[in-house]
Short mmCIF file of N, CA and C in Angstrom, two decimals:
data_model
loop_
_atom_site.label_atom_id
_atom_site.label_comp_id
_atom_site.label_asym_id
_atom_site.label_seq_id
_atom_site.Cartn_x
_atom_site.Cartn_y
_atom_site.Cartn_z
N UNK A 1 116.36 63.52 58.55
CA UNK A 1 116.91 64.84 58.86
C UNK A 1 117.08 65.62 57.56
N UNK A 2 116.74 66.71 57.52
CA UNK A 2 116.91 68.06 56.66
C UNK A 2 118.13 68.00 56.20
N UNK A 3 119.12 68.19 55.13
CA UNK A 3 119.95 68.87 54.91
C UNK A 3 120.34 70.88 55.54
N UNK A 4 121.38 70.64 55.53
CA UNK A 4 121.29 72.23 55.57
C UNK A 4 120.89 73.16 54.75
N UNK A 5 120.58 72.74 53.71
CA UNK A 5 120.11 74.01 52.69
C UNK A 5 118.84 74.33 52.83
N UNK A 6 117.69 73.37 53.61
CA UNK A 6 116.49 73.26 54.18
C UNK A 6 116.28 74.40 55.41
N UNK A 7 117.62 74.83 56.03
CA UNK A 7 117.10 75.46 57.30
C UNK A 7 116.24 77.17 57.18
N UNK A 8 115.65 77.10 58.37
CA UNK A 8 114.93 78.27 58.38
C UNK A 8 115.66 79.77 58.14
N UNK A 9 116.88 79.28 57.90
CA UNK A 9 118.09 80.82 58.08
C UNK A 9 117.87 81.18 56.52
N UNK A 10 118.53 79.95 56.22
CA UNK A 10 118.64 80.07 54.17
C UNK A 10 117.18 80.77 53.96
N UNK A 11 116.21 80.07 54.24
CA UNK A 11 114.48 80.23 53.51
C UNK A 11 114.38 82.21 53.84
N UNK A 12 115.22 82.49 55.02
CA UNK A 12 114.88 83.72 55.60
C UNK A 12 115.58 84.74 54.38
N UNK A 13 116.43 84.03 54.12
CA UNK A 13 117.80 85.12 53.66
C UNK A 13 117.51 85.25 52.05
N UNK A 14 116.55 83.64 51.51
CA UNK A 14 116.23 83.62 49.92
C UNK A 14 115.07 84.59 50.00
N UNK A 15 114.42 84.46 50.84
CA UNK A 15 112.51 85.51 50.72
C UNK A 15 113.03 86.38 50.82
N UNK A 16 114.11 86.97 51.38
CA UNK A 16 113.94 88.89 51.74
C UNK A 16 115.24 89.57 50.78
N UNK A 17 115.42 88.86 49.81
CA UNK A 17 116.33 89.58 49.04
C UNK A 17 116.11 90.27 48.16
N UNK A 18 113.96 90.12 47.80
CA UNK A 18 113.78 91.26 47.14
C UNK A 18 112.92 92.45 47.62
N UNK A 19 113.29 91.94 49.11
CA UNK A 19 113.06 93.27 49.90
C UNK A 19 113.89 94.35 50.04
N UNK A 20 115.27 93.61 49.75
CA UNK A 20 116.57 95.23 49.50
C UNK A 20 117.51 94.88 48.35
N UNK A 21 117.08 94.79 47.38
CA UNK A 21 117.33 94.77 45.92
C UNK A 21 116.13 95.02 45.25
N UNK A 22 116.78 95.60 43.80
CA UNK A 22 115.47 95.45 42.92
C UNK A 22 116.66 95.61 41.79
N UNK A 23 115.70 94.55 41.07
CA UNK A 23 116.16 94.63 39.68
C UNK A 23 116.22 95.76 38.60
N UNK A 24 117.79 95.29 38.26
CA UNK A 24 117.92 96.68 36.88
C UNK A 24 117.80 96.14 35.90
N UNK A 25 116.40 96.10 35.01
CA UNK A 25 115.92 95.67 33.99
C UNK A 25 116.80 96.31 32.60
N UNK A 26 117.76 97.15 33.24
CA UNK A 26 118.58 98.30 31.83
C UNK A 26 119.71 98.06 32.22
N UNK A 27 120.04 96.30 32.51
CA UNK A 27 121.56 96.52 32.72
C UNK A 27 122.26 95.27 31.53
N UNK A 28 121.41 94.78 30.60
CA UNK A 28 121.96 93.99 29.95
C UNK A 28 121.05 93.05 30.02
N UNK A 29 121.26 91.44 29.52
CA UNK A 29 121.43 90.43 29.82
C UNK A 29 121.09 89.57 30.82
N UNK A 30 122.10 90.03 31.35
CA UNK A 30 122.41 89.27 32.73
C UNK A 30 121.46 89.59 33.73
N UNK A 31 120.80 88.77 34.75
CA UNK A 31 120.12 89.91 35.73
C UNK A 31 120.91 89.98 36.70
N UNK A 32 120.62 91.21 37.37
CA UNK A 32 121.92 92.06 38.32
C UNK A 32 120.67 92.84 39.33
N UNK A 33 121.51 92.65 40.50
CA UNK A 33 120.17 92.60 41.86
C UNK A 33 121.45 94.10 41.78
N UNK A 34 120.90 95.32 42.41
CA UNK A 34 121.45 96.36 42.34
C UNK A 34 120.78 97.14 43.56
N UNK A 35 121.81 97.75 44.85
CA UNK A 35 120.57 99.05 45.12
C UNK A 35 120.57 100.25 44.98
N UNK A 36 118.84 100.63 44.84
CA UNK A 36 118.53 102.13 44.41
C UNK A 36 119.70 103.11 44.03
N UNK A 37 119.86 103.66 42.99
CA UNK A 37 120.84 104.52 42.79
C UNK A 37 122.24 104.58 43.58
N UNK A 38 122.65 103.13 43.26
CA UNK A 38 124.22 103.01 43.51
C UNK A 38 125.00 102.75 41.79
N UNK A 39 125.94 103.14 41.71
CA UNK A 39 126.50 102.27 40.62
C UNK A 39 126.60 100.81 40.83
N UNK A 40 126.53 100.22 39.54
CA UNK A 40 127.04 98.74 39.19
C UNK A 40 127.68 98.08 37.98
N UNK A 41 128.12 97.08 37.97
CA UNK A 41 128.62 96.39 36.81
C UNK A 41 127.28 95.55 36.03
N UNK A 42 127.31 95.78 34.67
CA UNK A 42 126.39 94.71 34.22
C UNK A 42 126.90 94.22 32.73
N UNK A 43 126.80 92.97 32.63
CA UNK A 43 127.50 92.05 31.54
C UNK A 43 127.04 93.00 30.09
N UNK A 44 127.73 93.25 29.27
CA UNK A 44 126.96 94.29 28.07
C UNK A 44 127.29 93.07 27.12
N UNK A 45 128.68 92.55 26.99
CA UNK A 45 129.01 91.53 26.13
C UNK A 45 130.56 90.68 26.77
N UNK A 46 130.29 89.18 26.11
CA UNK A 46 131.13 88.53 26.73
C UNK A 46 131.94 87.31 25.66
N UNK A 47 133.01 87.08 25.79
CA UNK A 47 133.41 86.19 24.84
C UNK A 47 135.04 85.75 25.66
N UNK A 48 134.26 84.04 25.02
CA UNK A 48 135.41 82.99 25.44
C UNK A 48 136.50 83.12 25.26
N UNK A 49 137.24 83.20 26.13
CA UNK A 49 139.14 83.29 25.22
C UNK A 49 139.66 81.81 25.14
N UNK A 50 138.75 80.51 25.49
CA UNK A 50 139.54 79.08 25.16
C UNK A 50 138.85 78.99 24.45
N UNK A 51 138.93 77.85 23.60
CA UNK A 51 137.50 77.21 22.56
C UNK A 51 136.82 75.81 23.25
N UNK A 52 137.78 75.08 24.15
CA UNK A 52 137.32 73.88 24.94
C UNK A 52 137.24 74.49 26.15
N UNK A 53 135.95 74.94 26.69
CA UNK A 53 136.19 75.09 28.36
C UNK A 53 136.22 74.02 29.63
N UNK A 54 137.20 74.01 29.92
CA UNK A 54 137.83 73.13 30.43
C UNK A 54 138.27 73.22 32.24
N UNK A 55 137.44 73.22 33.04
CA UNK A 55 137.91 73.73 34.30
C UNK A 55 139.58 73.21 34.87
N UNK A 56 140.35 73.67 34.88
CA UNK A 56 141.55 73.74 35.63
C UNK A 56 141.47 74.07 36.79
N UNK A 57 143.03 73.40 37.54
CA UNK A 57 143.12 73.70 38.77
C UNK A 57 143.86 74.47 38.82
N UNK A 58 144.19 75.78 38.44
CA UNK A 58 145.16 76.68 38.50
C UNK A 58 144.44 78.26 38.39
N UNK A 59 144.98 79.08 38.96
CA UNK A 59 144.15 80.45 39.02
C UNK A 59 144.30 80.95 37.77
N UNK A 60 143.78 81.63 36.74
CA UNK A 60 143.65 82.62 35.93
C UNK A 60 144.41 83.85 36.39
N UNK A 61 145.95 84.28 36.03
CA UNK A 61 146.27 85.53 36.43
C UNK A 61 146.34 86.47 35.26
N UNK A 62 147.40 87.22 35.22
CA UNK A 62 147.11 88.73 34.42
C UNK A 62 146.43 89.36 34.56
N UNK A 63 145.41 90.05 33.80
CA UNK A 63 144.10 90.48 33.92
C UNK A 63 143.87 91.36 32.62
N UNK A 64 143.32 93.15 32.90
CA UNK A 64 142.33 93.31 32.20
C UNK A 64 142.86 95.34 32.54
N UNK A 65 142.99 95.58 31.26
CA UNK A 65 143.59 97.12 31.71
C UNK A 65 142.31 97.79 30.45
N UNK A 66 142.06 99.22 30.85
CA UNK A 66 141.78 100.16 29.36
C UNK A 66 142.60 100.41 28.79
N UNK A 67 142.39 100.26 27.45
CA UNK A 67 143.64 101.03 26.46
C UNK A 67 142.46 101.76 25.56
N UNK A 68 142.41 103.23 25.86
CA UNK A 68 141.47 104.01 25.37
C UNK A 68 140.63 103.55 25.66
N UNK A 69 139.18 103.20 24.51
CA UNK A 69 138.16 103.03 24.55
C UNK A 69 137.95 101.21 24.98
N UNK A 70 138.81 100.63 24.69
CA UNK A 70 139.12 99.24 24.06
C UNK A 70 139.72 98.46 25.39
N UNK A 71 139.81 97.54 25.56
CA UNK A 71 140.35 96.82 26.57
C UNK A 71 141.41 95.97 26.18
N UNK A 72 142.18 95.59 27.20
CA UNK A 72 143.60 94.95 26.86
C UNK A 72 143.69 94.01 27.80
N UNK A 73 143.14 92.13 27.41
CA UNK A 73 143.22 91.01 28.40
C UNK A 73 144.13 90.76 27.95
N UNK A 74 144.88 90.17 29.03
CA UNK A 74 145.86 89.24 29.29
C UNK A 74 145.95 88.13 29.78
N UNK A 75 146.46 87.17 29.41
CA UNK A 75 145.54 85.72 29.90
C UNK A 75 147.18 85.17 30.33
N UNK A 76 147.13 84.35 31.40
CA UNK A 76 148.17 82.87 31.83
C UNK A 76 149.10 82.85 30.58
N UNK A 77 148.53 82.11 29.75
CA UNK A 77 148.45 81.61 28.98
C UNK A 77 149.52 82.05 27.85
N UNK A 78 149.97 83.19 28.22
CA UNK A 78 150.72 84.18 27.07
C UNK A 78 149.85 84.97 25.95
N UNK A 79 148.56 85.11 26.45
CA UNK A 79 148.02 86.10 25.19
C UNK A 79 147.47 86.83 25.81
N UNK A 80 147.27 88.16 24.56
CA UNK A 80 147.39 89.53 24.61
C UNK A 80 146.11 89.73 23.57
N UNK A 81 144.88 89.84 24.10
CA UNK A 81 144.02 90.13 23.60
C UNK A 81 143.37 91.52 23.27
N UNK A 82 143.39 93.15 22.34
CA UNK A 82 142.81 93.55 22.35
C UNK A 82 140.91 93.64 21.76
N UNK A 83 140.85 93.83 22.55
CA UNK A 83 139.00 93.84 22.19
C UNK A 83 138.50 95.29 22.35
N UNK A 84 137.59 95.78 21.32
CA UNK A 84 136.51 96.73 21.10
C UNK A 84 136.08 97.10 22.07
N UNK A 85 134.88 98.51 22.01
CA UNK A 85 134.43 98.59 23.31
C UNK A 85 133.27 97.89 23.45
N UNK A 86 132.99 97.40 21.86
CA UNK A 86 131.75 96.64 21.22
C UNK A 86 131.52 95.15 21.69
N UNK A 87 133.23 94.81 21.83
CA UNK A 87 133.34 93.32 22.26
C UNK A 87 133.83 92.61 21.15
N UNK A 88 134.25 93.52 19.98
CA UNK A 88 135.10 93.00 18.66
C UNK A 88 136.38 92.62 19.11
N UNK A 89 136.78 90.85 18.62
CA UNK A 89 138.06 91.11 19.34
C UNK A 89 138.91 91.75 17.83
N UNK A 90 139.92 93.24 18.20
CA UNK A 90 141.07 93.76 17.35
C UNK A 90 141.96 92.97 16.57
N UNK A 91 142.61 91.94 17.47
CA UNK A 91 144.17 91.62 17.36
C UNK A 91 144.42 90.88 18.64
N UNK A 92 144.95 90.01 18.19
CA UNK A 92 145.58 89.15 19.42
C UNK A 92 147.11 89.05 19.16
N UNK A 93 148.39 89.25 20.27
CA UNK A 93 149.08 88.75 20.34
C UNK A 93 149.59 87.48 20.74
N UNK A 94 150.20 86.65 20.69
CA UNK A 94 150.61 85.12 21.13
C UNK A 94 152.21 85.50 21.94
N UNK A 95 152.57 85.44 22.90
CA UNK A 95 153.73 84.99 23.61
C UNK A 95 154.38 84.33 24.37
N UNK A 96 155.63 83.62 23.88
CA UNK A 96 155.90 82.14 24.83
C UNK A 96 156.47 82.34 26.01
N UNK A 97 155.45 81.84 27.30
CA UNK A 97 155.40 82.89 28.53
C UNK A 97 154.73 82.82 28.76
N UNK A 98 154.18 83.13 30.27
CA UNK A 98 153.19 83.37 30.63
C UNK A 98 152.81 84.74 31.05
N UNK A 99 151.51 85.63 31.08
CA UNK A 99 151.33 86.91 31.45
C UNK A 99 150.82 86.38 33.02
N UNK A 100 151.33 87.21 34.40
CA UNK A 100 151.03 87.02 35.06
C UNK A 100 150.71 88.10 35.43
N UNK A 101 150.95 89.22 35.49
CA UNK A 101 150.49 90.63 35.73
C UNK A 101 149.72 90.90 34.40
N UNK A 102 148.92 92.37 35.18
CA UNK A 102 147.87 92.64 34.22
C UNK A 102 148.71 93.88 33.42
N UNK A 103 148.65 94.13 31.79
CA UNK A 103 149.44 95.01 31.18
C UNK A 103 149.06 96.33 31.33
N UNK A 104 149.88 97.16 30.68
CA UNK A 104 150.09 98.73 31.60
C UNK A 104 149.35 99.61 30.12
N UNK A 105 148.71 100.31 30.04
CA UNK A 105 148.40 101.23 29.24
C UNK A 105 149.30 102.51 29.60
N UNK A 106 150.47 102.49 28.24
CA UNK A 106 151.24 103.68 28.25
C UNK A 106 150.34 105.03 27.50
N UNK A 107 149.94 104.74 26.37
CA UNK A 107 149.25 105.93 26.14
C UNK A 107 147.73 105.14 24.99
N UNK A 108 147.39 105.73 24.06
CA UNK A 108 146.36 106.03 23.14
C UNK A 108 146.54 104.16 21.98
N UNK A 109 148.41 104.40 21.96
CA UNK A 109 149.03 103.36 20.91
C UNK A 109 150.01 102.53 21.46
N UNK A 110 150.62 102.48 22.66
CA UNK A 110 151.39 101.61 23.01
C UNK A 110 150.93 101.53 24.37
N UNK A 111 151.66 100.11 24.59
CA UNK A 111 151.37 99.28 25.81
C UNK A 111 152.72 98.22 26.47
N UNK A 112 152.80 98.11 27.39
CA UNK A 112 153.63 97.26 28.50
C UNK A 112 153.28 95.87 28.78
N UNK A 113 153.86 94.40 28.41
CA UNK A 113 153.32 93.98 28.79
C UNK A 113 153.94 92.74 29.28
N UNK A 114 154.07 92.16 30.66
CA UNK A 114 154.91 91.79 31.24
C UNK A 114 154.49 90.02 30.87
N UNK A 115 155.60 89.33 30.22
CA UNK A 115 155.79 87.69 29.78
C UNK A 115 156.43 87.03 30.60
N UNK A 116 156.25 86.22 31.65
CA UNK A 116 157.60 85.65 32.64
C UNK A 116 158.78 86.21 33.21
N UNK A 117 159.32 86.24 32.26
CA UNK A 117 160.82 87.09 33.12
C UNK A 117 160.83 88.42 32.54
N UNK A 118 160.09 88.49 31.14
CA UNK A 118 160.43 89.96 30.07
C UNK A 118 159.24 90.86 30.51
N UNK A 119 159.81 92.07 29.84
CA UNK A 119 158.84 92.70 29.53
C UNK A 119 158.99 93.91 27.92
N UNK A 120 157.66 93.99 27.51
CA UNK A 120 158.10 94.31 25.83
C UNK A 120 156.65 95.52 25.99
N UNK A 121 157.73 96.50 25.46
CA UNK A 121 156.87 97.62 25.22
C UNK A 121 156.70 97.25 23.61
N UNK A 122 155.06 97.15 23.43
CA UNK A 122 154.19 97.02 22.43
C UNK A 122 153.48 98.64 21.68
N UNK A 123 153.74 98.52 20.26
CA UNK A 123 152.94 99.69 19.49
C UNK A 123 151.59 99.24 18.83
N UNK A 124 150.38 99.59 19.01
CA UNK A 124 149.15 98.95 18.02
C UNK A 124 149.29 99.95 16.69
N UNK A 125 149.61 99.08 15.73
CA UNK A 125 150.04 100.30 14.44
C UNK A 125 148.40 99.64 13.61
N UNK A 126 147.53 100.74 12.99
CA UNK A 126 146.25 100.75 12.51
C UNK A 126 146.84 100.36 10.80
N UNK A 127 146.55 100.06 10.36
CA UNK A 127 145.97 100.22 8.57
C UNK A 127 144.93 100.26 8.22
N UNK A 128 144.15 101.06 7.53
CA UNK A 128 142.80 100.99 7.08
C UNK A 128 143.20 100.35 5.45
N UNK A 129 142.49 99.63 5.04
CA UNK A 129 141.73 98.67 3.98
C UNK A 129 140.46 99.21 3.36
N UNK A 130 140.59 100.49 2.71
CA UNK A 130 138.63 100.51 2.60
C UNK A 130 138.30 100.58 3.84
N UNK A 131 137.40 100.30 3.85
CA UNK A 131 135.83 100.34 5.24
C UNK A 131 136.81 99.41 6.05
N UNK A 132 137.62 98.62 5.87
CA UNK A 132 138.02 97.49 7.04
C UNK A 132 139.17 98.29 7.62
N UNK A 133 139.69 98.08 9.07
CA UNK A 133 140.93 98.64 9.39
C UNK A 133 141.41 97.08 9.92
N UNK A 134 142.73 97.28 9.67
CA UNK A 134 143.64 95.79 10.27
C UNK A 134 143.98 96.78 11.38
N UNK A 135 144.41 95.78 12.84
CA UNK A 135 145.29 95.87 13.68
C UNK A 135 146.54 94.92 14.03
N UNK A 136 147.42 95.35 14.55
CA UNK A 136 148.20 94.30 14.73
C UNK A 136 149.61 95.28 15.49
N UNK A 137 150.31 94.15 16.39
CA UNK A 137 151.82 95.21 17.48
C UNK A 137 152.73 95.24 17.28
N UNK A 138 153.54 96.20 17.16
CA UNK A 138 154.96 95.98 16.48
C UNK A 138 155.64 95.74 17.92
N UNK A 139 156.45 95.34 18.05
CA UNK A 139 157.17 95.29 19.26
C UNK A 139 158.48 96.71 19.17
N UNK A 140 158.54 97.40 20.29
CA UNK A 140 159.39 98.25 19.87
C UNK A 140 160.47 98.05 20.61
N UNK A 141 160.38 97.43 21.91
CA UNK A 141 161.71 96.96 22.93
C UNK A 141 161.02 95.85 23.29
N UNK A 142 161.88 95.00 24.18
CA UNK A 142 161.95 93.99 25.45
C UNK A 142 163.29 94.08 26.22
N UNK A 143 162.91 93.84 27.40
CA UNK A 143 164.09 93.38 28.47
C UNK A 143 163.89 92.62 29.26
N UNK A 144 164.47 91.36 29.75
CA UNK A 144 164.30 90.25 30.49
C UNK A 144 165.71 90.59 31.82
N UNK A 145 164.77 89.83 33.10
CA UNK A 145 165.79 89.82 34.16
C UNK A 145 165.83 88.37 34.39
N UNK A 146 166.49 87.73 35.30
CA UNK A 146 166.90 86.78 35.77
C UNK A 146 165.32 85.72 36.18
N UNK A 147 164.45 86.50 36.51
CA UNK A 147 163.64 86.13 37.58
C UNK A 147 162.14 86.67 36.78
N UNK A 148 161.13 85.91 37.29
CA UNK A 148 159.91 86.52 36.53
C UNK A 148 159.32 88.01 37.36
N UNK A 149 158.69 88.68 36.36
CA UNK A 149 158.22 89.92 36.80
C UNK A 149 157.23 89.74 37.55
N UNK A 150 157.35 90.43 38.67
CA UNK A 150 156.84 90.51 40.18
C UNK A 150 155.61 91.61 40.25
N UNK A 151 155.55 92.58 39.64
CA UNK A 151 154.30 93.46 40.10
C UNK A 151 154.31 94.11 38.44
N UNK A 152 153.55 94.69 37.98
CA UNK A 152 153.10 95.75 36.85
C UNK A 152 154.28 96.94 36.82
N UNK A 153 154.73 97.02 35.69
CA UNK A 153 155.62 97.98 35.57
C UNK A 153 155.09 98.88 35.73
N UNK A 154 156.10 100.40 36.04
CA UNK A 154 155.84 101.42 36.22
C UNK A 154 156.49 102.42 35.83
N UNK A 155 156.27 103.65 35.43
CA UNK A 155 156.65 104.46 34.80
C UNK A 155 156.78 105.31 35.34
N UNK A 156 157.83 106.58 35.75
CA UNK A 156 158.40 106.87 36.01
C UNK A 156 158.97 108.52 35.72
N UNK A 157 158.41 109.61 35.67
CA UNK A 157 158.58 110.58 34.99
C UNK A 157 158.65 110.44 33.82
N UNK A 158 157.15 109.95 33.16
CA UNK A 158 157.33 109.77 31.48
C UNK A 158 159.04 109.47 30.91
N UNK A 159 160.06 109.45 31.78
CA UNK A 159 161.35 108.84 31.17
C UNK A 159 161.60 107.60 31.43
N UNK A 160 161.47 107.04 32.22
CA UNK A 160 161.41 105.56 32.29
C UNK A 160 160.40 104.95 33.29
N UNK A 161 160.98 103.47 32.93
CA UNK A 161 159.96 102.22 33.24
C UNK A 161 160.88 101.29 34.21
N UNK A 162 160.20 101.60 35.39
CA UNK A 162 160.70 100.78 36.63
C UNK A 162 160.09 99.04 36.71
N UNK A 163 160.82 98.36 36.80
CA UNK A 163 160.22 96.74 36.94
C UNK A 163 160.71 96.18 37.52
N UNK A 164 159.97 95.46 38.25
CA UNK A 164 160.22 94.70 39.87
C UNK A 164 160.20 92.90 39.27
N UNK A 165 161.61 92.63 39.94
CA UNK A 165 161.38 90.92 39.85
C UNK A 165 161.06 90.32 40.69
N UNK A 166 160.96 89.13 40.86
CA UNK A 166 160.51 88.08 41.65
C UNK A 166 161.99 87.83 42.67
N UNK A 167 162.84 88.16 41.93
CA UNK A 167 164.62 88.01 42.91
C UNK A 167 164.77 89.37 43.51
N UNK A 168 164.00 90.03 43.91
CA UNK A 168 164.09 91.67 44.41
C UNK A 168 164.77 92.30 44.05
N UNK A 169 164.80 92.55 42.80
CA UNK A 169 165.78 93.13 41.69
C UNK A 169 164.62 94.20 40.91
N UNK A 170 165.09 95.39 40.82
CA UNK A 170 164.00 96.55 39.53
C UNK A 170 165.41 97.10 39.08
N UNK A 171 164.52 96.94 37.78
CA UNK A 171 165.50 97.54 36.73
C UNK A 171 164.98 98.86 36.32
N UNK A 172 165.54 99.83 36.23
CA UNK A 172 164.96 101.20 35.63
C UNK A 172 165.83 101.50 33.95
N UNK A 173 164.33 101.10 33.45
CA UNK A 173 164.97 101.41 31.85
C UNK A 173 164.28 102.39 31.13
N UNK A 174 164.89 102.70 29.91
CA UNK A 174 164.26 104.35 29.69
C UNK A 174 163.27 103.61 28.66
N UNK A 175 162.45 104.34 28.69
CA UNK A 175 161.16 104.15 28.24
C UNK A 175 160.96 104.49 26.52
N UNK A 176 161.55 105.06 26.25
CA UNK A 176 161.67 105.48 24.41
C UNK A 176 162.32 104.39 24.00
N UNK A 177 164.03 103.67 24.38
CA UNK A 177 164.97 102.55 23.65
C UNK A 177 164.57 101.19 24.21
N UNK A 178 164.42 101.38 25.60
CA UNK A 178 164.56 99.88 26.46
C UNK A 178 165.72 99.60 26.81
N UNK A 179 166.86 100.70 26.84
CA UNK A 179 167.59 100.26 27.46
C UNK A 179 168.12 100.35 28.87
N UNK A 180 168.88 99.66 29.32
CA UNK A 180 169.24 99.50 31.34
C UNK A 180 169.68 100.37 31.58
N UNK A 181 169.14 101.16 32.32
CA UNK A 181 169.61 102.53 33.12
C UNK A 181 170.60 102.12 34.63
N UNK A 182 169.78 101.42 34.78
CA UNK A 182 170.20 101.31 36.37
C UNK A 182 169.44 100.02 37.23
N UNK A 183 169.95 99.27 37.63
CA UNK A 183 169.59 98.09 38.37
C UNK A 183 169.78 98.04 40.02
N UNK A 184 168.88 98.18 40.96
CA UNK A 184 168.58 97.91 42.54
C UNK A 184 168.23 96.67 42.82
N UNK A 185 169.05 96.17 44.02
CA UNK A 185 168.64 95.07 44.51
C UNK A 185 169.17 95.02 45.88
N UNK A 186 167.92 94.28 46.69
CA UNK A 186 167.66 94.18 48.45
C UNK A 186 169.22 93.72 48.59
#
């Protein structure tokens, strides 16, 4: 007897896929089945954030925001990766914590970015060196609740920053000091 990967359905469904796709030979790398004048994603550049890849049984959360041109990962793991639009990684932060939400792009130079229970509004302050520029974040606040942060902060009439816990608790803090305005809970 055949396995299932043998049946006449699969053989139908592998032959006619380049009957409604066609390849975008200008999308990178990667090949990427695309149709006719739709948008798509295609790999431009890619880089490891472990050095041992190691499959785990646990989901990958945080994620992946723009900050300007540049992108801002956030990994499990507690790090805070900015990268180029080139795929240079900037600056990495390290925090003990985990990022489980993906961080907030406040403007051009600062950023939100939620660690277990905290959350710490971050500044990317530039130095140029000659031809080299350093990056690196000053921290300008944090505030921690009881409970880990539950959804992506939010902001709030450019005056403050609303944040939701995991104990159904948001704290509304002003967004320039970090400090507690006002606390709701179910």
């Amino acid at each position: 007897m055949f396995p299932r990967i043998f049946s006449p359905l699969f053989f139908l469904i592998l032959f006619s896929l380049p009957l409604f796709a066609e390849f975008d030979e200008n999308a990178g790398k990667a090949p990427v089945f695309v149709k006719k004048g739709e948008p798509h994603l295609a790999i431009e550049w890619a880089i490891p954030l472990k050095k041992n890849q190691v499959q785990v049984n646990r989901r990958e959360e945080a994620g992946v925001t723009l900050f300007g041109e540049d992108l801002l990962v956030a990994t499990r793991s507690g790090e805070l990766h900015l990268f180029g639009k080139n795929g240079g990684l900037k600056v990495t932060a390290v925090f003990e914590g985990e990022c489980t939400v993906a961080p907030l792009a406040v403007d051009e130079t600062h950023a939100l970015v939620s660690v277990s229970n905290s959350v710490f509004m971050l500044e990317l302050v530039t130095e140029k060196k000659g031809k080299k520029t350093d990056y690196s974040w000053k921290v300008l606040w944090n505030i921690a609740g009881k409970a880990t942060v539950a959804t992506q902060p939010l902001i709030y009439e450019d005056k403050f920053v609303l944040i939701q816990f995991h104990d159904s608790v948001i704290y509304v803090v002003d967004k320039e000091s970090g400090e507690l305005k006002n606390m709701y809970s179910d």
